[in-house]
mmCIF file of C-alpha atoms in Angstrom:
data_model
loop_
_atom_site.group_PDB
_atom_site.id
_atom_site.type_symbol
_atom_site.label_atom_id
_atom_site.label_comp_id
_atom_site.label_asym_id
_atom_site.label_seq_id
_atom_site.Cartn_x
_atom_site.Cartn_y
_atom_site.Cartn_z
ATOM 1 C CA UNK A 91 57.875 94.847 94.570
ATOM 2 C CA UNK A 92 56.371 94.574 90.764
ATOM 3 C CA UNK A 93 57.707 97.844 90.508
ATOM 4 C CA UNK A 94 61.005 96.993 91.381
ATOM 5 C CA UNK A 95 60.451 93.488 88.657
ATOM 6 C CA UNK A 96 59.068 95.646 86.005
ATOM 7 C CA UNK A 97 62.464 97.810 86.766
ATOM 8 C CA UNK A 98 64.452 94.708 86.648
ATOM 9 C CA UNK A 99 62.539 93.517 82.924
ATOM 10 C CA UNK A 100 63.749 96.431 81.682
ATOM 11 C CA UNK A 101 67.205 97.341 82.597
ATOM 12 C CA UNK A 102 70.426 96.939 80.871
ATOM 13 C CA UNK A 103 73.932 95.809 82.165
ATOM 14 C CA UNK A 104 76.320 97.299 79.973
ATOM 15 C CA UNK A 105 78.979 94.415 79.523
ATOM 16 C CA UNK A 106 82.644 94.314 77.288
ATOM 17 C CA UNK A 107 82.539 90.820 75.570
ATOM 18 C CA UNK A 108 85.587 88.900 74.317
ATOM 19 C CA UNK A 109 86.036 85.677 73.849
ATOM 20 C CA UNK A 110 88.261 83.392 75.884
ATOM 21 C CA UNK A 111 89.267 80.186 73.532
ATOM 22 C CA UNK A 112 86.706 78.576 72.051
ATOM 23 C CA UNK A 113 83.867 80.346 74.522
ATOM 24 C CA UNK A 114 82.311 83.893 74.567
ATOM 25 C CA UNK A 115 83.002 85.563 77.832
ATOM 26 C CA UNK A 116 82.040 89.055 79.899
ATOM 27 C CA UNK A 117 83.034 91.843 82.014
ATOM 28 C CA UNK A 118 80.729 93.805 83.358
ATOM 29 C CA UNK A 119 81.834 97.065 81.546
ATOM 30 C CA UNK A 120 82.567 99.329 84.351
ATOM 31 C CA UNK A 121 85.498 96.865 85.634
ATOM 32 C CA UNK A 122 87.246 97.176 82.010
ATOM 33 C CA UNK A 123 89.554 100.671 81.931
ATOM 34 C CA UNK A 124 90.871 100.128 78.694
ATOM 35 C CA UNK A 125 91.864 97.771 75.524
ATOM 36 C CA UNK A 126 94.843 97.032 73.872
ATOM 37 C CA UNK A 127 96.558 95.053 71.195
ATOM 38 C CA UNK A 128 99.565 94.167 73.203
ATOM 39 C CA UNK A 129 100.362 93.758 77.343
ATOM 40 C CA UNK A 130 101.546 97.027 78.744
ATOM 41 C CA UNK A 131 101.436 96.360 82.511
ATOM 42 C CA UNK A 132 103.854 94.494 84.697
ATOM 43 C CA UNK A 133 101.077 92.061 85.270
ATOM 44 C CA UNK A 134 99.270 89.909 83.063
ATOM 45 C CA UNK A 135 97.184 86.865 82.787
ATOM 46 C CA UNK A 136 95.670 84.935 79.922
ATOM 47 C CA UNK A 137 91.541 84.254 80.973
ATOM 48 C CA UNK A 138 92.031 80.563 80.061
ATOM 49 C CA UNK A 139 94.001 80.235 82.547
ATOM 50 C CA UNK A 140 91.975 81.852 85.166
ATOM 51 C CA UNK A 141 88.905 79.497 84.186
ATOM 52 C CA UNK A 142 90.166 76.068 83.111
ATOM 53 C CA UNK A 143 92.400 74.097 84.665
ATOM 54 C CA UNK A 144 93.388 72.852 80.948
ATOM 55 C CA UNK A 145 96.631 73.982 80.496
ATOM 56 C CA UNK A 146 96.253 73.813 76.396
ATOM 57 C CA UNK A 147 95.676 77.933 76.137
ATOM 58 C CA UNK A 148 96.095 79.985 72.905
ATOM 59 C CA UNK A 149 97.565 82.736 73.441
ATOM 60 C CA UNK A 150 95.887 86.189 73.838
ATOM 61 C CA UNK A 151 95.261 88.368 71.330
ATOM 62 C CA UNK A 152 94.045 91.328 73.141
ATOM 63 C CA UNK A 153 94.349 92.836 76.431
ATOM 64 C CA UNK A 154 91.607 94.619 79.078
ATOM 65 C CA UNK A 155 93.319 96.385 81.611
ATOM 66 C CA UNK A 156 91.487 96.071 84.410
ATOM 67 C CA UNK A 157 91.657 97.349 88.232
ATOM 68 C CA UNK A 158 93.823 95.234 90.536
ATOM 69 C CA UNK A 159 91.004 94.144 93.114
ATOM 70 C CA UNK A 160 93.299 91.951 95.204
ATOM 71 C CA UNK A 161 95.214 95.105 95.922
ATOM 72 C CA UNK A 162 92.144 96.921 97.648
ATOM 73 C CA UNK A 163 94.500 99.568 99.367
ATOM 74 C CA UNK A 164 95.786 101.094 96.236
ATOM 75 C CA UNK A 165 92.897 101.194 93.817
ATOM 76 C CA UNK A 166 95.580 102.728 91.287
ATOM 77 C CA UNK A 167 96.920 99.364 90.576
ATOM 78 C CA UNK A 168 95.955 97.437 87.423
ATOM 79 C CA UNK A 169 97.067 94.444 85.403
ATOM 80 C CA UNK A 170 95.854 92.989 81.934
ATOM 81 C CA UNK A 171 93.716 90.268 81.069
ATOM 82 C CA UNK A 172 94.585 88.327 77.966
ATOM 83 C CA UNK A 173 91.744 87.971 75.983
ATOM 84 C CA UNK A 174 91.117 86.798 72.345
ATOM 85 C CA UNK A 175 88.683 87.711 69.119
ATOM 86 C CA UNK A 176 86.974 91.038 68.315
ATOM 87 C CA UNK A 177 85.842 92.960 71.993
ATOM 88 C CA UNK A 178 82.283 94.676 71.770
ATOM 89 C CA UNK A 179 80.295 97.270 74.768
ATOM 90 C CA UNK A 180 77.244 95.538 74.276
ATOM 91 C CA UNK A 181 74.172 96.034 76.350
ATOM 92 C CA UNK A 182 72.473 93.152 77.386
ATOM 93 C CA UNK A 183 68.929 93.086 79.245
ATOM 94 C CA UNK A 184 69.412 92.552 83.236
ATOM 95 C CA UNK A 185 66.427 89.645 82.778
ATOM 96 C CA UNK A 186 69.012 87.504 80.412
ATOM 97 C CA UNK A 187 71.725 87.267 82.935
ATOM 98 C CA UNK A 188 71.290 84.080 84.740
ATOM 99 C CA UNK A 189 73.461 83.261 87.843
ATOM 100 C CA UNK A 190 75.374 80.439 87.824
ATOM 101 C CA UNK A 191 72.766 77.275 88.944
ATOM 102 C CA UNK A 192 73.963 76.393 92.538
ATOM 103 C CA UNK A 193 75.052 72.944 92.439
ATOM 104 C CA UNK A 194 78.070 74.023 90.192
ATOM 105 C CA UNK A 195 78.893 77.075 92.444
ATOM 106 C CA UNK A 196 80.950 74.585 94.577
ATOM 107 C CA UNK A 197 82.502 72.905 91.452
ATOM 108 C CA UNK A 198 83.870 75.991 89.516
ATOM 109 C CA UNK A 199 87.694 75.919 88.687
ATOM 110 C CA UNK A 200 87.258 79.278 88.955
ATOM 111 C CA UNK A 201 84.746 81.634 91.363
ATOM 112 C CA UNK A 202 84.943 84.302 88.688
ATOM 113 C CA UNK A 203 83.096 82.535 87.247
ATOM 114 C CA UNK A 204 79.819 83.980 88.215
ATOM 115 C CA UNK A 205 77.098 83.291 85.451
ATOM 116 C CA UNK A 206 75.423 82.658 82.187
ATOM 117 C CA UNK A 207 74.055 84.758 79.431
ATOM 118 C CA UNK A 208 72.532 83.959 76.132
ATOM 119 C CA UNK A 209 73.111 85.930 73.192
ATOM 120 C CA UNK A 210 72.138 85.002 69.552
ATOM 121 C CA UNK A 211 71.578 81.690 70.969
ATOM 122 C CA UNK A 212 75.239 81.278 72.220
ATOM 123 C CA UNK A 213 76.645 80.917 75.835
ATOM 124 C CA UNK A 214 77.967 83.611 76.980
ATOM 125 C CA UNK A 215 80.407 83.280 80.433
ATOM 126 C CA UNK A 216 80.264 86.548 82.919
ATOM 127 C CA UNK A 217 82.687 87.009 85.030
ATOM 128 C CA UNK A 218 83.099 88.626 88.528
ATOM 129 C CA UNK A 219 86.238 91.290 87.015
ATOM 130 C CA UNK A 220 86.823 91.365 91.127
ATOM 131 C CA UNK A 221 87.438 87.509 91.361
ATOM 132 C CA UNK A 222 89.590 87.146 88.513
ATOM 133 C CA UNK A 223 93.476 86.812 90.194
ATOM 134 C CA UNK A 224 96.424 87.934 88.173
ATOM 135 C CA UNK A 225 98.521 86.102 90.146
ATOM 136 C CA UNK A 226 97.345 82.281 89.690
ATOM 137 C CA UNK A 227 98.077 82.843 85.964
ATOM 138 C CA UNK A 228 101.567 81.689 84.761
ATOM 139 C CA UNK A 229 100.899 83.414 81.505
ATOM 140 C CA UNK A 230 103.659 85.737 80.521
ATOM 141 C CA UNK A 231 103.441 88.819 78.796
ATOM 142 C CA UNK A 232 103.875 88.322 75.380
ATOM 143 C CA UNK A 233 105.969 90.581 73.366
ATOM 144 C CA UNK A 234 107.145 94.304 73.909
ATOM 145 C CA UNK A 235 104.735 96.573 75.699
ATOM 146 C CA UNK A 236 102.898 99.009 72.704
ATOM 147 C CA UNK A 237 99.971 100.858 74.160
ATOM 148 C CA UNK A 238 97.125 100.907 71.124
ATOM 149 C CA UNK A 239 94.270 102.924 73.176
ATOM 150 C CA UNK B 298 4.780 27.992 93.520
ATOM 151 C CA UNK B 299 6.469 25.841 95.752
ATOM 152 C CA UNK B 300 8.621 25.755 98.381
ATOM 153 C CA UNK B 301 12.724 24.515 97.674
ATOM 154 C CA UNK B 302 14.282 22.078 100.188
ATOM 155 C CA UNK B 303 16.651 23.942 101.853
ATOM 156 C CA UNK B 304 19.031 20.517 101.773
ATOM 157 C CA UNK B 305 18.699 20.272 97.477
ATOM 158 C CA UNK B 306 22.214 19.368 96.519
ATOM 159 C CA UNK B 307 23.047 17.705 99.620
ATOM 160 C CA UNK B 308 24.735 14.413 99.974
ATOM 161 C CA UNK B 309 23.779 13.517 103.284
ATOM 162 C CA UNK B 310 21.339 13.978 105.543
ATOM 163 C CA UNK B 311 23.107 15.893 108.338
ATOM 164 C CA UNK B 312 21.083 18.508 109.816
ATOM 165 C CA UNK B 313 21.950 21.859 108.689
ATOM 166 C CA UNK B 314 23.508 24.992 111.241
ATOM 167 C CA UNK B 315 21.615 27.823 111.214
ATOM 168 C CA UNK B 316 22.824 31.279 111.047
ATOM 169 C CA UNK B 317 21.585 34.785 111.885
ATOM 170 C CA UNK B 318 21.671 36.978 108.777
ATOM 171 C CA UNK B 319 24.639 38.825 110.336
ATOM 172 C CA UNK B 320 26.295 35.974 111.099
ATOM 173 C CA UNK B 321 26.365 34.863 107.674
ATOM 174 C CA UNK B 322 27.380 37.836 106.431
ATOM 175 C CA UNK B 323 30.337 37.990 108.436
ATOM 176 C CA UNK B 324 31.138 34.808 108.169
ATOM 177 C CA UNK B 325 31.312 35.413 104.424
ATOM 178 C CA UNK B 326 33.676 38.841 104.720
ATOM 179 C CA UNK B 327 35.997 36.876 106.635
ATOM 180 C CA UNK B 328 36.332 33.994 104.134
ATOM 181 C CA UNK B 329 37.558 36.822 101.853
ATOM 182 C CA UNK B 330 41.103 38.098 101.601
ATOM 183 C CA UNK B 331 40.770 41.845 101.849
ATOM 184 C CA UNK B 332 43.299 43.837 99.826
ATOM 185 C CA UNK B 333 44.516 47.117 101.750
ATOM 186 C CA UNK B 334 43.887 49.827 99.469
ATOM 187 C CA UNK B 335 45.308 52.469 102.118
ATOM 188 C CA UNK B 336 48.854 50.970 101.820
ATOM 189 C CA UNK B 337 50.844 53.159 101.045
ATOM 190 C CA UNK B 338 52.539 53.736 97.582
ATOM 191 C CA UNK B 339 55.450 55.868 96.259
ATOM 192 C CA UNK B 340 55.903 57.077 93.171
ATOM 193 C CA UNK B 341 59.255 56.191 91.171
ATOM 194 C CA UNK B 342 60.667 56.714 87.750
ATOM 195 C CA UNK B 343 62.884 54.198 86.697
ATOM 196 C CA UNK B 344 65.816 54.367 84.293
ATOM 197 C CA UNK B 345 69.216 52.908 83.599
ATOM 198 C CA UNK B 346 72.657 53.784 83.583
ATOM 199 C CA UNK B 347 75.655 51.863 82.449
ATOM 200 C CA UNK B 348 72.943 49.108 81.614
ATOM 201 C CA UNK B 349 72.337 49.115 85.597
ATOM 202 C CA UNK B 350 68.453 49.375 86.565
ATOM 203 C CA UNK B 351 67.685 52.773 88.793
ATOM 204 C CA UNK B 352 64.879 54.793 90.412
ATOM 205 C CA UNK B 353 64.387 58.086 91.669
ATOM 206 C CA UNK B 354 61.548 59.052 94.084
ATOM 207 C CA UNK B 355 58.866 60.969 91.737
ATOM 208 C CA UNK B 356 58.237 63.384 93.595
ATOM 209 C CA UNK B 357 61.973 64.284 93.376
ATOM 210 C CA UNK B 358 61.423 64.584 89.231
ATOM 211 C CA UNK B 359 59.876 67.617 87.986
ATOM 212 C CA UNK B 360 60.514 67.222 84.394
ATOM 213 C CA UNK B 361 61.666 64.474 82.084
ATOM 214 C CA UNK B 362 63.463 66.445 78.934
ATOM 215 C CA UNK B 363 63.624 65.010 75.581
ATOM 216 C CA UNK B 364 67.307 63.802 74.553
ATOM 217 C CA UNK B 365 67.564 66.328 72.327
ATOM 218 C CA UNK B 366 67.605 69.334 74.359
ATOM 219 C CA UNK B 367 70.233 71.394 73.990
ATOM 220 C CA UNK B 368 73.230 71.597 76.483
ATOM 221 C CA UNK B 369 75.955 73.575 76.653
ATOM 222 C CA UNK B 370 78.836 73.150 77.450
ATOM 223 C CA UNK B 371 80.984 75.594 80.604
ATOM 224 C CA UNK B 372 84.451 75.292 80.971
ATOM 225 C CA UNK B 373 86.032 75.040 84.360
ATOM 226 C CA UNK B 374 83.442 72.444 85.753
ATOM 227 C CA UNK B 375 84.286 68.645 86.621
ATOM 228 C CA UNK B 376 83.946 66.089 83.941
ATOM 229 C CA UNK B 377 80.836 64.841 85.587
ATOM 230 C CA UNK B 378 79.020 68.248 84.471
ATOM 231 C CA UNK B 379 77.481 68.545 80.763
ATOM 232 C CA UNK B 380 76.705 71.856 81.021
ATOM 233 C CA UNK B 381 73.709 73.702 81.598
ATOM 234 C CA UNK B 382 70.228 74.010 79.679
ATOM 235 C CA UNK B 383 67.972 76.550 79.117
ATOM 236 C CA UNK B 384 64.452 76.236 80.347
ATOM 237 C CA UNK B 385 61.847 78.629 80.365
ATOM 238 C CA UNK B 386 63.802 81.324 81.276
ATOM 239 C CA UNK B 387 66.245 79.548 83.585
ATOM 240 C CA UNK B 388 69.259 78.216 83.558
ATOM 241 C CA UNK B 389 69.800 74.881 85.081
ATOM 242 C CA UNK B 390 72.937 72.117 85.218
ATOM 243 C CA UNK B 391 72.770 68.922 83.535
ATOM 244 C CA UNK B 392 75.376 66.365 85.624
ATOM 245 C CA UNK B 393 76.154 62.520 85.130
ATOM 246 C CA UNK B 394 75.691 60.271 87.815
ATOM 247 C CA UNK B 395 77.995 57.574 86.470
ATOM 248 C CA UNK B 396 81.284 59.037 88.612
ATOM 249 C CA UNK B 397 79.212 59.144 91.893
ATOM 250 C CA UNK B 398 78.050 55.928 91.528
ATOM 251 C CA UNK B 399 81.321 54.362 90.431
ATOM 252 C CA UNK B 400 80.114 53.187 86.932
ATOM 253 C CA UNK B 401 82.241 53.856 83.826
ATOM 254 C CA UNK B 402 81.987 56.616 82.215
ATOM 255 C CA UNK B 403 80.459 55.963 79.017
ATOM 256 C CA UNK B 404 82.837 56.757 76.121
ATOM 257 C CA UNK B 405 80.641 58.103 73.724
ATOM 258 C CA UNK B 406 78.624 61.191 75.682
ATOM 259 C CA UNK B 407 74.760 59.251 76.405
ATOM 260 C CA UNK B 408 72.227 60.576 74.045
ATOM 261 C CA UNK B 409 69.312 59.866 76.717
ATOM 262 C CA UNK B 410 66.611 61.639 78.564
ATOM 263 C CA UNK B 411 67.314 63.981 81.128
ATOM 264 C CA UNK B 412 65.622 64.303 84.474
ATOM 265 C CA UNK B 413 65.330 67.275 85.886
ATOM 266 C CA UNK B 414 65.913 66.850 89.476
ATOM 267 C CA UNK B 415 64.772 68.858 92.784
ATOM 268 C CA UNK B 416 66.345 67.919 95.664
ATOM 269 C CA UNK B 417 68.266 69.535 98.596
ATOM 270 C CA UNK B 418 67.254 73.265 97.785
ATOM 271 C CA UNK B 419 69.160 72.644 94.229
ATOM 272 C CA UNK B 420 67.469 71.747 90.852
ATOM 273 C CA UNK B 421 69.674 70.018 88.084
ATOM 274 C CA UNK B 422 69.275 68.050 85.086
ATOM 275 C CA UNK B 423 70.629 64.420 85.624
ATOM 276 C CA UNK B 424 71.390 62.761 82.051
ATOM 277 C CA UNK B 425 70.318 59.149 81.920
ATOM 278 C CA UNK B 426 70.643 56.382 79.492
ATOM 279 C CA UNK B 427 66.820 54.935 79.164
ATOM 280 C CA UNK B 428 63.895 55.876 80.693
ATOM 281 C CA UNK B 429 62.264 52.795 81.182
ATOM 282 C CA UNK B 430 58.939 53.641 83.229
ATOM 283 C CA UNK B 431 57.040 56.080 85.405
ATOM 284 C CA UNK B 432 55.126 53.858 88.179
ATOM 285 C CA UNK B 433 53.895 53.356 91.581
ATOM 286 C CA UNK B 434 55.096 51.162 93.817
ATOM 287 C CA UNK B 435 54.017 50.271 97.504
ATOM 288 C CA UNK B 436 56.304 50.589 99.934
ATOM 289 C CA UNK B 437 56.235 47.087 101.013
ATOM 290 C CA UNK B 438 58.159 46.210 98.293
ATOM 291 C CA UNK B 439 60.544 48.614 99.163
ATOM 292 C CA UNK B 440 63.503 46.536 100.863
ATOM 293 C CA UNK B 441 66.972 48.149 102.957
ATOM 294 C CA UNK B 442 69.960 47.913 100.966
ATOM 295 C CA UNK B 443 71.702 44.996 101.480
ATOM 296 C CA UNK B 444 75.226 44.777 103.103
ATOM 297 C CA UNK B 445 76.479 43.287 99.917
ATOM 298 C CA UNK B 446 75.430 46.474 98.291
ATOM 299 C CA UNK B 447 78.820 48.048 96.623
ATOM 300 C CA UNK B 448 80.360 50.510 98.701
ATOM 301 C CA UNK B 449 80.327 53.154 95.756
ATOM 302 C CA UNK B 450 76.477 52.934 95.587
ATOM 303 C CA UNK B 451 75.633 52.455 99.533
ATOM 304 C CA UNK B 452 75.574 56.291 100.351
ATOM 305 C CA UNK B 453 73.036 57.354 97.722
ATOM 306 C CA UNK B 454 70.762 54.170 97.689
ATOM 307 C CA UNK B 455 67.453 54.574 100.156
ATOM 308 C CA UNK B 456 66.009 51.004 99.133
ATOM 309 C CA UNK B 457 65.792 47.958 96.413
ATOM 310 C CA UNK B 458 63.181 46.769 94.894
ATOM 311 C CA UNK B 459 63.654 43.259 94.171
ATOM 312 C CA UNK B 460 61.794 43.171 90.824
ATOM 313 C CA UNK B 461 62.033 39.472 89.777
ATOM 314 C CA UNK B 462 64.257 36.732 90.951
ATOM 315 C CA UNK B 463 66.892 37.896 88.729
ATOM 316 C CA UNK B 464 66.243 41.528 88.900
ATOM 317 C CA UNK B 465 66.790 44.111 91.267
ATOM 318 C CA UNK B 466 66.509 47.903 91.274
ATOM 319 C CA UNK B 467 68.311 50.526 93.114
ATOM 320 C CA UNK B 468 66.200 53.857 94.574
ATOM 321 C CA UNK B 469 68.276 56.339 94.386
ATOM 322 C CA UNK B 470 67.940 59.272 97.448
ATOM 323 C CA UNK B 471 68.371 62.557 95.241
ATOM 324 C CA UNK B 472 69.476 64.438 98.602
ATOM 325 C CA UNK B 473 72.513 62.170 98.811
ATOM 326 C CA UNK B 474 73.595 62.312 94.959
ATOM 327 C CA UNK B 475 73.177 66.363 95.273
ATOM 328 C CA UNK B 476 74.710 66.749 98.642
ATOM 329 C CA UNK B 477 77.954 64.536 97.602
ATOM 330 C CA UNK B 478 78.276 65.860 94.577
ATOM 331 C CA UNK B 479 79.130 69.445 96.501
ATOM 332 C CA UNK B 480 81.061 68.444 98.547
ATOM 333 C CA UNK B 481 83.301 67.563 95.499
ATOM 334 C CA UNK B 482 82.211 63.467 94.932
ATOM 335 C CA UNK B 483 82.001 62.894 90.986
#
């Protein structure tokens, strides 16, 4: 068991971070298959949206395509997450990843919304990529399709 | 040397009983009230919200936090949630009671203590106005809530404490406030 702690202390969780409005937010990185500058698949969904019941959004400025995991029997399926500011791989320490403190687990707009990171002192949201649903989104996609990766 | 007459100080000349040493000693314990240490006592901390007088059991209250520790803020949560704060390595939510318990909500976000809170296998922050003590009480002074207790604060209030005529103070059962507040109250 201290073993396993010790193993815990000192792993990494590689993560893609973005930020979502005003807040930082992240995807664990294995989830994310790619980034662009514009939507290219048929579906998309701005992550405001998918978290906040505010319907005051900015619109995306980036896109993570990610697997569609609503769609379990075709794992070829994938949509596009509207993001917004500069996206970084960044690994963060498995010991600074805090699950989300139970008495707000019920109270989530959202059950992507899975826990809580801090880095340089900000908050940083991580999301469950398999939670987040395309289609509760009424985001459109926002101008012609122009693959950039 | 000589010997005092047992009737000095005396006004009349009645003949005095006499006792048996024990019988004068119990005689005396009886004629004094005895206070019963053994009663027992509970713990509370007491603090206000909306200007309203509350208590939570102590033993519910790990922690009373400064005013100033940070919170921050996560989107997607109820109004009734501040955030969460970072303590010691954890991560723990900071809610307001004031929507549970049917106050207002205060317009201006409080810039009080905050309690943090263990209570029905959860731990939470709880922001409050004013702390105003940390004491013990004994239970007899504990009283039901009456009937004419609000219906907004009846579910979460175990007991009043009548502190003064004018006075009274709600105890506040944390299992209740945490319990509700799941189930999607505040």
């Amino acid at each position: 068991m201290p073993q396993q702690l010790d193993q815990h202390a000192q792993a990494q969780v590689a993560l893609v971070v973005f930020r979502v409005g005003p807040y930082r937010a992240a995807l664990d990185a294995c989830h994310v298959l790619a980034m662009t500058n514009h939507p290219t698949a048929s579906r998309t969904a701005n992550a405001q949206s998918l978290l906040d019941e505010d319907d005051d959004h900015a619109p995306p400025t980036r896109w993570l395509t990610l697997r569609d995991a609503q769609t379990a029997s075709d794992n070829q399926n994938t949509w596009q997450l509207g993001v917004s500011g500069d996206i970084t791989l960044q690994q963060l320490p498995a010991n600074r990843l805090y699950p989300l403190p139970k008495l707000l687990l019920s109270r989530r707009f959202s059950t992507a919304l899975c826990g809580l990171a801090f880095d340089q002192q900000q908050l940083v949201l991580l999301l469950d990529a398999r939670k987040l649903n395309p289609s509760l989104s009424q985001a459109p996609a926002l101008s012609q399709p122009t693959t950039n990766s | 040397m000589t010997a005092e007459d047992p009737r000095d100080g005396v006004a009349n000349d009645r003949p005095l009983a006499t006792l048996s040493l024990n019988d004068a000693l119990a005689a005396q314990s009886d004629s004094e009230t005895v206070v019963d240490v053994d009663e027992p006592t509970q713990q509370l901390v007491l603090f206000r919200l909306d200007d309203q007088r509350f208590a939570l059991p102590g033993s519910a209250v790990s922690e009373i936090l400064p005013s100033d520790q940070p919170v921050y803020y996560v989107p997607g949560l109820p109004a009734s949630t501040e955030g969460v704060l970072h303590l010691r390595g954890k991560i723990e939510s900071v809610i307001s009671l004031h929507q549970l318990l049917g106050l207002p909500t205060p317009e201006v976000t409080s810039k009080g203590m905050i309690l943090l809170v263990r209570a029905a296998g959860v731990t939470s922050g709880v922001r409050i106005e004013q702390l105003d003590d940390v004491c013990e009480v004994t239970q007899s002074m504990l009283q039901a809530p009456p009937e004419t207790l609000p219906g907004t604060l009846r579910p979460y209030v175990s007991a009043l404490w009548q502190i003064d005529e004018r006075q009274a103070l709600a105890l506040l059962d944390p299992e209740a406030l945490f319990d509700a507040y799941r189930q999607g109250l505040g």
